[in-house]
Amino acid sequence: MENQSSVEKYMPFRVMEYDGTAYRSQLQKSRKEILPVMTIVLYYGTEHHWYAKKNIKALMKIPDGMEKYINDYKIQIFEVAWLTEEEIERFQSDFRIVANFFAQKRKNKDYIPDDPTEIKYVDEVLKLLNVMTGDKRYEKIFQKKKGVRSMCDVAERLEKMGIVKGIEIGRLEGKEEGKVEGKAEGKAEGILEGKMQVYRNLLKKGFTEKEAREITEIS
């Protein structure tokens, strides 16, 4: 199995290398029978289907008349997020939970996990979600996975993280707002103090209070 969260142009060559390495390993062990090697690419992309070429010939510019002499190699792409509900229901392992998650995510970017099915291997599922979605929150849930039994529990943890994050952002914004207001108030106080100093100096020089107020614009 090869997991992919994005489309890779030269994937057929990578798979060919994996398979070739597996066959070479069998040959080096002098096996009496060579077992077939099968590599399936699990594509978890939710934005679009796999659009890259699936065989090596399609990725090369082959001279005229040479194509029949060039061996081809084709890969098998399994588009997880594009499976139908009927296809997903056929799975009996935790992969059904994972497949359902990505299928729902494709239909709704803001999808909140609501699958109550018990997860048998919580570690593996959370690690896969972390890597394939790029969402580091799943890594944090993995670090404190005690009590996580289903995707509903995962959703609850995500919601709590969102609330905590919201409070944190609110505090930071409040601090920044306070700084701005403080600077504005400080600046205003400084200007007023400067005007008062000029006002007192004018009075000392013989100006009337009315004249001093008009000059300094103190009301």
Rosetta silent file (secondary structure, phi, psi, omega in degrees, C-alpha in Angstrom):
SEQUENCE: MENQSSVEKYMPFRVMEYDGTAYRSQLQKSRKEILPVMTIVLYYGTEHHWYAKKNIKALMKIPDGMEKYINDYKIQIFEVAWLTEEEIERFQSDFRIVANFFAQKRKNKDYIPDDPTEIKYVDEVLKLLNVMTGDKRYEKIFQKKKGVRSMCDVAERLEKMGIVKGIEIGRLEGKEEGKVEGKAEGKAEGILEGKMQVYRNLLKKGFTEKEAREITEIS
SCORE:     score description
SCORE:     0.000 S_00000001
   1 L     0.000  139.547  175.540    0.000    0.000    0.000 S_00000001
   2 E  -129.517  117.538 -178.256    1.151    3.514   -0.783 S_00000001
   3 E   -89.227  133.869  179.264   -0.746    6.400    0.811 S_00000001
   4 E  -134.883  128.893  176.144   -1.047    9.673   -1.099 S_00000001
   5 L   -95.768  -14.229  179.084   -2.775   12.875   -0.010 S_00000001
   6 L  -138.303  164.262 -179.087   -1.933   14.613   -3.295 S_00000001
   7 L   -79.089  134.139  178.560   -1.453   13.690   -6.932 S_00000001
   8 L  -120.951  123.369 -173.950    2.114   12.869   -7.952 S_00000001
   9 L   -56.178  -47.136 -173.517    3.039   13.015  -11.618 S_00000001
  10 L   -98.092   29.948 -179.789    5.698   10.286  -11.600 S_00000001
  11 H   -57.730  -38.400  179.502    3.903    7.864   -9.295 S_00000001
  12 H   -57.158  -37.187  179.234    4.084    4.987  -11.847 S_00000001
  13 H   -70.212  -37.132  178.184    7.895    5.085  -11.691 S_00000001
  14 H   -63.794  -45.220 -179.473    7.867    5.080   -7.884 S_00000001
  15 H   -65.207  -39.189  178.518    5.561    2.072   -7.761 S_00000001
  16 H   -60.970  -39.334  178.713    7.662    0.287  -10.362 S_00000001
  17 H   -65.392  -43.909  178.636   10.722    0.842   -8.160 S_00000001
  18 H   -58.558  -48.864 -178.016    8.904   -0.511   -5.074 S_00000001
  19 H   -64.214  -41.738  179.710    7.771   -3.620   -6.921 S_00000001
  20 H   -61.995  -39.831  178.436   11.169   -4.140   -8.519 S_00000001
  21 H   -63.748  -39.496  179.927   12.847   -3.952   -5.109 S_00000001
  22 H   -66.174  -40.647  178.671   10.415   -6.550   -3.741 S_00000001
  23 H   -68.521  -40.312  179.502   11.110   -8.923   -6.632 S_00000001
  24 H   -62.002  -38.702  179.454   14.880   -8.397   -6.310 S_00000001
  25 H   -61.611  -40.232  178.766   14.644   -9.256   -2.634 S_00000001
  26 H   -67.077  -38.422 -179.917   12.962  -12.554   -3.480 S_00000001
  27 H   -66.030  -38.507 -179.666   15.591  -13.352   -6.094 S_00000001
  28 H   -67.746  -23.162  178.689   18.420  -12.671   -3.643 S_00000001
  29 L   -89.154    3.067  178.201   16.864  -15.143   -1.231 S_00000001
  30 L    53.411   47.635  178.653   16.925  -17.778   -3.985 S_00000001
  31 L   -67.698  144.750  177.562   13.246  -18.563   -3.630 S_00000001
  32 L   -70.723  -35.845  178.154   12.007  -21.569   -5.560 S_00000001
  33 L  -127.116  134.053  178.104    8.893  -19.663   -6.515 S_00000001
  34 L   -89.050  123.827 -179.833    8.612  -15.928   -6.988 S_00000001
  35 L   -83.395  143.915  178.988    5.504  -14.511   -5.363 S_00000001
  36 L   -67.880  145.096  179.334    3.554  -11.779   -7.166 S_00000001
  37 L  -111.869  132.054  179.922    3.890   -8.245   -5.822 S_00000001
  38 L  -130.205  121.080  177.520    0.923   -5.883   -5.811 S_00000001
  39 L  -114.623  122.761  178.284    1.155   -2.222   -4.846 S_00000001
  40 E  -111.525  132.163  178.628   -2.064   -0.231   -4.577 S_00000001
  41 E   -92.374  118.451  176.806   -1.983    3.544   -4.249 S_00000001
  42 E   -93.844  111.794 -176.960   -4.553    4.842   -1.762 S_00000001
  43 E  -101.667  120.711 -175.592   -5.381    8.396   -2.772 S_00000001
  44 L  -103.079    8.781 -179.537   -7.085   10.492   -0.063 S_00000001
  45 L   -60.270  139.334 -178.977   -7.470   13.730   -2.014 S_00000001
  46 L  -112.329  -10.094 -176.679  -10.863   15.416   -1.613 S_00000001
  47 L   -82.744  -35.209 -177.062  -10.525   18.345   -4.033 S_00000001
  48 L  -159.796  165.469  177.053  -10.361   16.379   -7.290 S_00000001
  49 L   -69.782  167.541  173.873   -9.902   12.939   -8.793 S_00000001
  50 L   -68.213  117.188 -174.033   -6.451   11.539   -9.539 S_00000001
  51 L  -109.881   -5.294  179.928   -5.603   13.300  -12.793 S_00000001
  52 L   -78.327  163.565  179.267   -1.995   12.201  -13.409 S_00000001
  53 L   -65.774  149.468 -176.244   -1.043    9.422  -15.828 S_00000001
  54 L  -109.822    5.344  177.261   -1.240    5.873  -14.493 S_00000001
  55 E  -141.228  153.792 -172.146    1.352    4.183  -16.705 S_00000001
  56 L   -71.931  -30.128  179.546    4.978    4.945  -17.527 S_00000001
  57 H   -61.436  -34.842 -179.015    4.583    4.987  -21.301 S_00000001
  58 H   -70.332  -13.173 -178.383    2.230    7.930  -20.993 S_00000001
  59 H  -101.941    3.745 -178.553    4.972    9.833  -19.177 S_00000001
  60 L  -122.696  153.270  173.857    7.633    9.372  -21.832 S_00000001
  61 L   -97.586  101.874 -174.533    8.244   10.698  -25.303 S_00000001
  62 L   -95.436  128.854  179.827    8.834    7.510  -27.248 S_00000001
  63 L   -58.910  150.260  178.254   10.410    7.750  -30.747 S_00000001
  64 L   -56.389  134.517  177.105    8.287    6.584  -33.653 S_00000001
  65 L    85.424   -4.218 -176.650    8.460    2.848  -34.212 S_00000001
  66 L  -103.056  -13.306 -171.891    9.915    2.149  -30.747 S_00000001
  67 H   -57.614  -39.472 -176.543    6.764    1.945  -28.670 S_00000001
  68 H   -69.362  -14.561 -179.703    6.254   -1.797  -29.157 S_00000001
  69 H   -95.886   -7.725 -177.782    9.739   -2.466  -27.771 S_00000001
  70 L   -96.875  120.941  178.034    9.210   -0.423  -24.604 S_00000001
  71 L   -70.141  141.144 -179.954    7.724   -2.280  -21.664 S_00000001
  72 L  -104.921  163.224  178.592    4.893   -0.500  -19.940 S_00000001
  73 L  -147.130  122.793 -175.954    3.981   -0.436  -16.264 S_00000001
  74 E  -114.279  144.611  179.901    0.580    0.534  -14.928 S_00000001
  75 L  -109.317  157.845  178.637   -0.427    1.411  -11.371 S_00000001
  76 E  -105.077  119.337 -179.538   -3.676    0.851   -9.506 S_00000001
  77 E  -105.119  128.420  179.495   -5.191    3.966   -7.923 S_00000001
  78 E  -113.031  103.600 -175.731   -7.800    3.615   -5.194 S_00000001
  79 E   -84.951   93.036 -172.749   -9.595    6.958   -4.742 S_00000001
  80 H   -58.493  -48.887 -175.302  -10.775    6.703   -1.140 S_00000001
  81 H   -68.342  -11.724 -176.327  -12.737    9.967   -0.930 S_00000001
  82 H  -107.648   11.404  176.874  -14.684    9.118   -4.077 S_00000001
  83 L   -71.760  150.317  176.890  -16.022    5.749   -2.976 S_00000001
  84 L   -81.757  164.856  179.085  -19.794    5.306   -2.863 S_00000001
  85 H   -60.512  -37.845 -179.775  -21.614    4.561    0.389 S_00000001
  86 H   -64.459  -41.285  179.926  -22.254    1.014   -0.828 S_00000001
  87 H   -67.131  -40.413 -179.779  -18.547    0.457   -1.500 S_00000001
  88 H   -64.516  -39.531 -177.803  -17.567    1.859    1.903 S_00000001
  89 H   -64.639  -18.170 -178.910  -20.046   -0.366    3.717 S_00000001
  90 L   -73.299  -22.555 -179.374  -18.304   -3.458    2.349 S_00000001
  91 L   -75.074  140.985 -178.649  -15.239   -2.839    4.493 S_00000001
  92 L  -108.134  -13.634 -177.050  -15.208   -4.570    7.864 S_00000001
  93 L   -94.325 -173.396  177.175  -12.057   -3.011    9.356 S_00000001
  94 L   -62.299  -16.723 -179.329  -11.248    0.478   10.640 S_00000001
  95 H   -62.366  -27.269  177.631  -10.670    1.418    7.018 S_00000001
  96 H   -63.205  -38.795  178.948  -14.444    1.792    6.660 S_00000001
  97 H   -66.362  -43.851 -179.984  -14.346    4.564    9.276 S_00000001
  98 H   -65.162  -46.127 -179.292  -11.428    6.257    7.525 S_00000001
  99 H   -61.737  -41.767  178.713  -12.997    5.952    4.075 S_00000001
 100 H   -62.876  -40.294  179.390  -16.280    7.367    5.349 S_00000001
 101 H   -58.666  -49.863 -177.260  -14.439   10.305    6.924 S_00000001
 102 H   -70.883  -33.675  177.899  -12.736   11.299    3.660 S_00000001
 103 H   -64.789  -42.401  178.486  -15.857   10.707    1.577 S_00000001
 104 H   -69.059  -36.412  179.630  -17.824   13.023    3.872 S_00000001
 105 H   -64.810  -34.143  177.856  -14.964   15.536    3.899 S_00000001
 106 H   -66.411  -38.566 -178.861  -15.091   15.663    0.109 S_00000001
 107 H   -76.627  -30.561 -177.488  -18.799   16.477    0.182 S_00000001
 108 L  -145.501  108.797 -176.748  -18.494   18.990    3.002 S_00000001
 109 L   -59.902  -29.425 -178.155  -15.191   20.675    3.890 S_00000001
 110 L   -94.710   18.567 -178.722  -16.572   21.588    7.326 S_00000001
 111 L   -57.417  131.819  176.782  -17.695   18.044    8.061 S_00000001
 112 L  -105.637  123.168 -177.679  -17.563   17.149   11.751 S_00000001
 113 L   -50.924  129.475 -178.522  -16.927   13.415   12.380 S_00000001
 114 L  -137.158   18.539 -179.164  -20.130   11.744   13.541 S_00000001
 115 L   -82.132  115.048 -178.118  -19.440    8.033   12.980 S_00000001
 116 L   -81.081   -3.058 -178.648  -20.235    6.166   16.242 S_00000001
 117 L   -58.498  134.391 -179.259  -18.535    2.952   15.068 S_00000001
 118 L   -68.702  132.857  178.272  -15.938    1.783   17.569 S_00000001
 119 L   -87.678  123.445 -178.623  -12.354    2.190   16.353 S_00000001
 120 L   -77.640  -41.229 -177.870  -10.314   -0.963   16.943 S_00000001
 121 L  -119.719   83.479 -175.518   -6.892    0.536   16.300 S_00000001
 122 H   -60.666  -43.703 -178.853   -7.092    4.129   17.501 S_00000001
 123 H   -54.543  -52.136 -176.002   -3.353    4.812   17.124 S_00000001
 124 H   -63.309  -40.961 -178.233   -3.246    3.855   13.458 S_00000001
 125 H   -65.640  -46.202 -179.041   -6.418    5.769   12.557 S_00000001
 126 H   -65.594  -39.018  177.479   -5.304    8.990   14.257 S_00000001
 127 H   -63.131  -43.229 -179.421   -1.829    8.781   12.716 S_00000001
 128 H   -64.107  -44.281  179.025   -3.322    8.272    9.264 S_00000001
 129 H   -62.548  -39.441  179.452   -5.713   11.216    9.685 S_00000001
 130 H   -61.967  -46.746 -177.009   -2.847   13.404   10.873 S_00000001
 131 H   -72.158  -45.648 -173.540   -0.665   12.576    7.873 S_00000001
 132 H   -77.165  -25.239  178.553   -3.335   12.512    5.167 S_00000001
 133 H   -97.403  -22.251 -177.063   -5.183   15.678    6.245 S_00000001
 134 L    75.072    9.510 -179.321   -2.158   17.653    7.398 S_00000001
 135 L   -90.898  109.038 -175.267   -4.235   18.675   10.424 S_00000001
 136 L   -68.809  -11.726  178.408   -1.929   18.666   13.460 S_00000001
 137 H   -63.206  -31.020  179.327   -4.909   18.533   15.823 S_00000001
 138 H   -68.389  -30.712  176.849   -5.119   14.777   15.216 S_00000001
 139 H   -67.172  -39.546  179.068   -1.540   14.458   16.428 S_00000001
 140 H   -66.484  -38.029  177.910   -2.517   16.247   19.659 S_00000001
 141 H   -65.964  -38.866  179.106   -5.484   13.911   20.085 S_00000001
 142 H   -61.004  -39.612 -179.082   -3.156   10.954   19.518 S_00000001
 143 H   -66.050  -26.289  177.817   -0.872   12.204   22.297 S_00000001
 144 L  -129.285   59.516 -171.311   -3.853   12.208   24.664 S_00000001
 145 L   -82.914   -5.453 -178.340   -5.905    9.454   23.091 S_00000001
 146 L   -58.140  128.856 -179.475   -7.234    7.940   26.312 S_00000001
 147 L    95.288   -8.314  178.906  -11.013    7.806   26.129 S_00000001
 148 L   -85.444  115.870 -178.909  -11.138    7.975   22.313 S_00000001
 149 L  -121.914  -20.165 -178.932  -13.283    5.091   21.077 S_00000001
 150 L  -150.372  175.782  178.485  -14.985    6.484   17.985 S_00000001
 151 H   -68.409  -20.850  175.754  -14.965    9.440   15.601 S_00000001
 152 H   -65.988  -39.100  176.661  -17.616   11.033   17.810 S_00000001
 153 H   -66.262  -38.205  178.050  -15.007   11.200   20.576 S_00000001
 154 H   -62.153  -43.214  179.969  -12.565   12.684   18.074 S_00000001
 155 H   -61.588  -39.899  179.559  -15.155   15.328   17.144 S_00000001
 156 H   -63.146  -41.895  178.146  -15.640   16.195   20.809 S_00000001
 157 H   -64.571  -41.578  179.400  -11.895   16.684   21.236 S_00000001
 158 H   -62.356  -40.249  179.809  -11.768   18.846   18.106 S_00000001
 159 H   -63.861  -43.260  179.118  -14.632   20.968   19.413 S_00000001
 160 H   -63.208  -39.823  177.791  -12.884   21.496   22.754 S_00000001
 161 H   -62.934  -37.812  179.432   -9.696   22.473   20.933 S_00000001
 162 H   -65.482  -40.326  179.579  -11.692   24.968   18.894 S_00000001
 163 H   -65.668  -46.604  179.502  -13.206   26.518   22.030 S_00000001
 164 H   -60.811  -43.218  179.496   -9.803   26.758   23.742 S_00000001
 165 H   -63.351  -39.847  179.331   -8.283   28.224   20.572 S_00000001
 166 H   -63.225  -42.870  178.662  -11.126   30.743   20.347 S_00000001
 167 H   -63.314  -42.781 -179.897  -10.592   31.845   23.949 S_00000001
 168 H   -61.579  -45.206  178.999   -6.851   32.142   23.339 S_00000001
 169 H   -62.828  -41.702  179.511   -7.386   34.252   20.212 S_00000001
 170 H   -60.163  -42.069  178.834   -9.894   36.396   22.103 S_00000001
 171 H   -64.179  -44.094 -179.812   -7.371   37.028   24.865 S_00000001
 172 H   -63.694  -42.817  178.943   -4.636   37.922   22.410 S_00000001
 173 H   -64.444  -37.357  178.696   -6.942   40.259   20.509 S_00000001
 174 H   -64.528  -41.102  178.588   -7.993   41.813   23.810 S_00000001
 175 H   -63.767  -45.006 -179.848   -4.368   42.393   24.766 S_00000001
 176 H   -63.228  -41.504  179.122   -3.581   43.934   21.391 S_00000001
 177 H   -63.254  -40.136  179.084   -6.670   46.118   21.593 S_00000001
 178 H   -63.525  -39.017  178.470   -5.652   47.146   25.093 S_00000001
 179 H   -63.562  -44.263 -179.603   -2.176   48.068   23.855 S_00000001
 180 H   -62.530  -46.925  179.856   -3.608   50.188   21.057 S_00000001
 181 H   -62.880  -39.208 -179.906   -6.048   51.908   23.409 S_00000001
 182 H   -63.650  -42.049  178.629   -3.271   52.406   25.964 S_00000001
 183 H   -64.028  -41.417 -179.572   -1.016   53.999   23.379 S_00000001
 184 H   -64.358  -44.459  179.928   -3.826   56.270   22.222 S_00000001
 185 H   -64.719  -41.313  179.497   -4.682   57.289   25.772 S_00000001
 186 H   -62.460  -41.433 -179.986   -1.005   57.848   26.596 S_00000001
 187 H   -64.863  -43.193  179.518   -0.552   59.978   23.513 S_00000001
 188 H   -62.770  -42.756  179.520   -3.645   62.050   24.350 S_00000001
 189 H   -63.896  -38.032  179.836   -2.463   62.522   27.931 S_00000001
 190 H   -65.089  -41.705  179.309    0.971   63.595   26.693 S_00000001
 191 H   -64.008  -43.690 -179.716   -0.527   66.197   24.347 S_00000001
 192 H   -62.947  -42.530  179.620   -2.758   67.564   27.103 S_00000001
 193 H   -62.692  -38.283  178.492    0.163   67.786   29.532 S_00000001
 194 H   -64.569  -42.218  179.115    2.175   69.682   26.909 S_00000001
 195 H   -64.662  -39.498 -179.970   -0.636   72.137   26.364 S_00000001
 196 H   -64.233  -38.079  178.331   -1.006   72.686   30.112 S_00000001
 197 H   -63.706  -43.772  177.664    2.708   73.468   30.413 S_00000001
 198 H   -63.961  -41.501  179.702    2.443   76.063   27.622 S_00000001
 199 H   -58.318  -46.172 -179.536   -0.725   77.428   29.258 S_00000001
 200 H   -65.393  -39.121  178.502    1.061   77.953   32.611 S_00000001
 201 H   -64.472  -38.205  178.622    4.029   79.589   30.908 S_00000001
 202 H   -63.841  -40.782  179.274    1.711   82.021   29.094 S_00000001
 203 H   -63.249  -39.883  179.324    0.069   83.004   32.373 S_00000001
 204 H   -63.808  -29.725 -178.153    3.487   83.662   33.894 S_00000001
 205 L   -86.744    2.625  174.142    4.295   85.979   30.992 S_00000001
 206 L   104.057    2.266  178.015    1.203   88.073   31.616 S_00000001
 207 L   -73.820  149.599  177.032   -1.374   86.580   29.286 S_00000001
 208 L   -76.387  163.868  179.658   -4.929   86.403   30.574 S_00000001
 209 H   -60.835  -39.557 -179.088   -6.541   83.014   31.167 S_00000001
 210 H   -63.401  -44.186 -179.574   -8.843   83.574   28.187 S_00000001
 211 H   -65.634  -42.029 -179.294   -5.918   84.404   25.889 S_00000001
 212 H   -64.501  -39.084  179.248   -3.871   81.455   27.152 S_00000001
 213 H   -66.479  -39.914 -179.789   -6.802   79.048   26.609 S_00000001
 214 H   -66.481  -38.532 -178.816   -7.377   80.303   23.081 S_00000001
 215 H   -68.225  -44.753 -176.993   -3.690   79.931   22.187 S_00000001
 216 H   -87.857   -5.527 -179.505   -3.363   76.412   23.652 S_00000001
 217 L    60.330   34.985  175.486   -6.887   75.378   22.573 S_00000001
 218 L   -92.506  124.996 -177.978   -7.699   74.179   26.080 S_00000001
 219 L   -86.718    0.000    0.000  -11.425   74.244   26.725 S_00000001
